[in-house]
Amino acid sequence: MKSKVIKTKITNIINEWDPYYLFPDAPPDEYEPEISRILNVLPKVSNYYELGLVIKKIFEESFGAEFFEKECFEIARKIMFEIYRDGNL
């Protein structure tokens, strides 16, 4: 149950961010592979800085475009806040 809640929170944050401006034309699961990778790495990171670096790497590998670390850190901070706020992780 917790992993489903966490995945939903991550999905909402990533889709709202929409780093490649694919919405509203793209299907709602457009970023599913990247979201799954983020979900898998969550237990291995201890802070938003580490998660931000992972998010940057995931999206750069998936789409072949460079991202600003600051932007990825902000998304990581939002994810960490959402999942820890309610004790989901």
XYZ file of N, CA and C in Angstrom:
267
model
N 0.822 -1.201 0.000
C 0.000 0.000 0.000
C 0.863 1.261 0.000
N 1.880 1.277 0.863
C 2.728 2.471 0.942
C 3.419 2.758 -0.379
N 3.898 1.718 -1.061
C 4.597 1.962 -2.320
C 3.663 2.551 -3.370
N 2.395 2.182 -3.339
C 1.431 2.749 -4.283
C 1.200 4.230 -3.979
N 1.109 4.566 -2.704
C 0.940 5.958 -2.293
C 2.164 6.769 -2.697
N 3.337 6.240 -2.442
C 4.581 6.926 -2.794
C 4.673 7.121 -4.301
N 4.357 6.078 -5.060
C 4.416 6.176 -6.525
C 3.451 7.248 -7.030
N 2.266 7.301 -6.454
C 1.290 8.326 -6.854
C 1.828 9.720 -6.573
N 2.451 9.912 -5.421
C 3.016 11.217 -5.070
C 4.136 11.605 -6.034
N 5.017 10.657 -6.323
C 6.114 10.930 -7.262
C 5.556 11.237 -8.648
N 4.586 10.458 -9.081
C 3.964 10.675 -10.388
C 3.373 12.068 -10.481
N 2.659 12.488 -9.465
C 2.052 13.818 -9.476
C 3.108 14.915 -9.569
N 4.188 14.757 -8.826
C 5.255 15.769 -8.835
C 5.958 15.811 -10.192
N 6.311 14.658 -10.719
C 7.015 14.612 -12.016
C 6.114 15.103 -13.143
N 4.853 14.682 -13.141
C 3.939 15.132 -14.196
C 3.670 16.631 -14.118
N 3.608 17.163 -12.915
C 3.429 18.605 -12.758
C 4.673 19.347 -13.253
N 5.841 18.803 -12.959
C 7.099 19.380 -13.435
C 7.150 19.334 -14.962
N 6.807 18.172 -15.520
C 6.773 17.954 -16.970
C 8.021 18.531 -17.648
N 9.188 17.976 -17.353
C 10.449 18.578 -17.793
C 10.615 18.708 -19.310
N 9.846 17.960 -20.065
C 9.959 18.054 -21.524
C 8.727 18.650 -22.169
N 7.857 19.229 -21.342
C 6.656 19.904 -21.836
C 5.848 19.011 -22.775
N 5.622 17.777 -22.345
C 4.911 16.803 -23.167
C 3.395 16.828 -22.965
N 2.970 17.382 -21.841
C 1.537 17.424 -21.557
C 0.941 18.719 -22.092
N -0.280 18.704 -22.516
C -1.323 17.698 -22.356
C -1.384 16.661 -23.469
N -0.482 16.728 -24.443
C -0.559 15.819 -25.590
C -0.115 14.399 -25.291
N 0.766 14.223 -24.331
C 1.302 12.896 -24.015
C 0.335 12.115 -23.119
N 0.450 10.783 -23.137
C -0.377 9.985 -22.216
C 0.057 10.231 -20.772
N -0.845 10.014 -19.801
C -0.519 10.313 -18.403
C 0.643 9.499 -17.833
N 0.975 8.378 -18.466
C 2.080 7.552 -17.978
C 3.377 7.784 -18.761
N 3.488 8.921 -19.399
C 4.646 9.236 -20.241
C 5.971 9.095 -19.500
N 6.010 9.500 -18.254
C 7.251 9.454 -17.475
C 7.334 8.215 -16.579
N 6.546 7.207 -16.857
C 6.494 5.996 -16.026
C 7.862 5.333 -15.833
N 8.657 5.145 -16.871
C 9.972 4.507 -16.659
C 10.867 5.293 -15.695
N 10.856 6.612 -15.831
C 11.680 7.449 -14.967
C 11.145 7.422 -13.529
N 9.837 7.454 -13.389
C 9.215 7.405 -12.074
C 9.537 6.088 -11.376
N 9.489 4.995 -12.111
C 9.823 3.686 -11.533
C 11.271 3.641 -11.061
N 12.161 4.236 -11.827
C 13.570 4.275 -11.429
C 13.763 5.118 -10.175
N 13.053 6.237 -10.090
C 13.127 7.073 -8.889
C 12.610 6.304 -7.690
N 11.496 5.633 -7.854
C 10.908 4.843 -6.766
C 11.880 3.772 -6.282
N 12.571 3.125 -7.201
C 13.522 2.067 -6.836
C 14.742 2.594 -6.083
N 15.128 3.815 -6.341
C 16.334 4.360 -5.712
C 16.036 5.025 -4.363
N 14.791 5.342 -4.082
C 14.458 6.051 -2.842
C 15.050 5.427 -1.582
N 14.965 4.116 -1.391
C 15.536 3.544 -0.158
C 17.056 3.666 -0.063
N 17.710 3.987 -1.178
C 19.169 4.032 -1.205
C 19.738 5.436 -1.017
N 18.875 6.453 -1.034
C 19.356 7.828 -0.864
C 18.959 8.330 0.510
N 19.772 9.219 1.055
C 19.498 9.679 2.411
C 19.077 11.146 2.490
N 19.148 11.851 1.370
C 18.745 13.259 1.397
C 18.358 13.727 -0.001
N 17.799 14.922 -0.067
C 17.317 15.416 -1.356
C 18.456 15.718 -2.323
N 19.641 16.029 -1.816
C 20.789 16.274 -2.694
C 21.123 15.017 -3.488
N 21.224 13.885 -2.798
C 21.514 12.615 -3.477
C 20.404 12.271 -4.465
N 19.158 12.449 -4.030
C 18.034 12.149 -4.920
C 18.042 13.072 -6.133
N 18.368 14.328 -5.931
C 18.439 15.271 -7.046
C 19.453 14.868 -8.097
N 20.611 14.393 -7.645
C 21.627 13.927 -8.595
C 21.130 12.711 -9.380
N 20.398 11.838 -8.695
C 19.846 10.652 -9.355
C 18.776 11.061 -10.368
N 17.904 11.972 -9.990
C 16.863 12.442 -10.906
C 17.490 13.060 -12.146
N 18.510 13.865 -11.949
C 19.224 14.490 -13.074
C 19.763 13.415 -14.015
N 20.412 12.425 -13.463
C 20.996 11.351 -14.269
C 19.910 10.553 -15.014
N 18.825 10.232 -14.310
C 17.747 9.454 -14.918
C 17.165 10.180 -16.128
N 16.834 11.444 -15.964
C 16.213 12.181 -17.063
C 17.197 12.487 -18.185
N 18.439 12.720 -17.850
C 19.438 12.932 -18.907
C 19.647 11.667 -19.719
N 19.679 10.521 -19.053
C 19.833 9.252 -19.767
C 18.614 8.933 -20.622
N 17.442 9.228 -20.109
C 16.211 8.894 -20.819
C 15.955 9.776 -22.031
N 16.274 11.053 -21.909
C 15.894 11.995 -22.959
C 17.076 12.645 -23.664
N 18.277 12.386 -23.190
C 19.460 12.893 -23.868
C 19.632 14.399 -23.812
N 19.053 15.038 -22.828
C 19.210 16.484 -22.667
C 19.738 16.758 -21.270
N 20.525 17.808 -21.161
C 21.116 18.142 -19.865
C 20.131 18.937 -19.013
N 20.173 18.694 -17.711
C 19.313 19.394 -16.759
C 20.161 20.175 -15.783
N 19.596 21.257 -15.281
C 20.254 22.022 -14.231
C 20.074 21.284 -12.908
N 21.149 21.167 -12.154
C 21.077 20.497 -10.850
C 20.066 21.171 -9.938
N 20.048 22.496 -9.941
C 19.147 23.228 -9.059
C 17.697 22.794 -9.279
N 17.310 22.644 -10.517
C 15.944 22.221 -10.842
C 15.669 20.808 -10.324
N 16.620 19.924 -10.490
C 16.467 18.538 -10.020
C 16.457 18.469 -8.498
N 17.241 19.319 -7.842
C 17.234 19.356 -6.379
C 15.872 19.814 -5.857
N 15.265 20.761 -6.534
C 13.946 21.248 -6.114
C 12.893 20.137 -6.249
N 12.937 19.392 -7.322
C 12.003 18.275 -7.507
C 12.276 17.212 -6.447
N 13.523 16.924 -6.191
C 13.887 15.942 -5.156
C 13.397 16.391 -3.782
N 13.537 17.668 -3.497
C 13.074 18.209 -2.215
C 11.565 18.026 -2.077
N 10.829 18.294 -3.141
C 9.375 18.104 -3.116
C 9.009 16.643 -2.879
N 9.709 15.752 -3.564
C 9.440 14.319 -3.398
C 9.714 13.892 -1.965
N 10.885 14.251 -1.450
C 11.244 13.858 -0.084
C 10.248 14.424 0.922
N 9.848 15.663 0.741
C 8.883 16.276 1.654
C 7.568 15.505 1.622
N 7.073 15.208 0.450
C 5.783 14.528 0.317
C 5.803 13.119 0.916
N 6.864 12.390 0.682
C 6.857 10.996 1.162
C 7.173 10.881 2.638
N 7.944 11.827 3.176
C 8.249 11.762 4.609
C 7.206 12.475 5.466
N 6.508 13.421 4.879
C 5.517 14.210 5.604
C 4.470 13.315 6.271
N 4.005 12.328 5.548
C 2.969 11.447 6.071
C 3.522 10.119 6.572
N 4.834 10.021 6.690
C 5.453 8.787 7.176
C 5.325 7.625 6.207
N 5.395 7.933 4.906
C 5.219 6.893 3.905
C 6.482 6.105 3.582
N 7.606 6.569 4.050
C 8.837 5.835 3.734
C 9.575 5.517 5.016
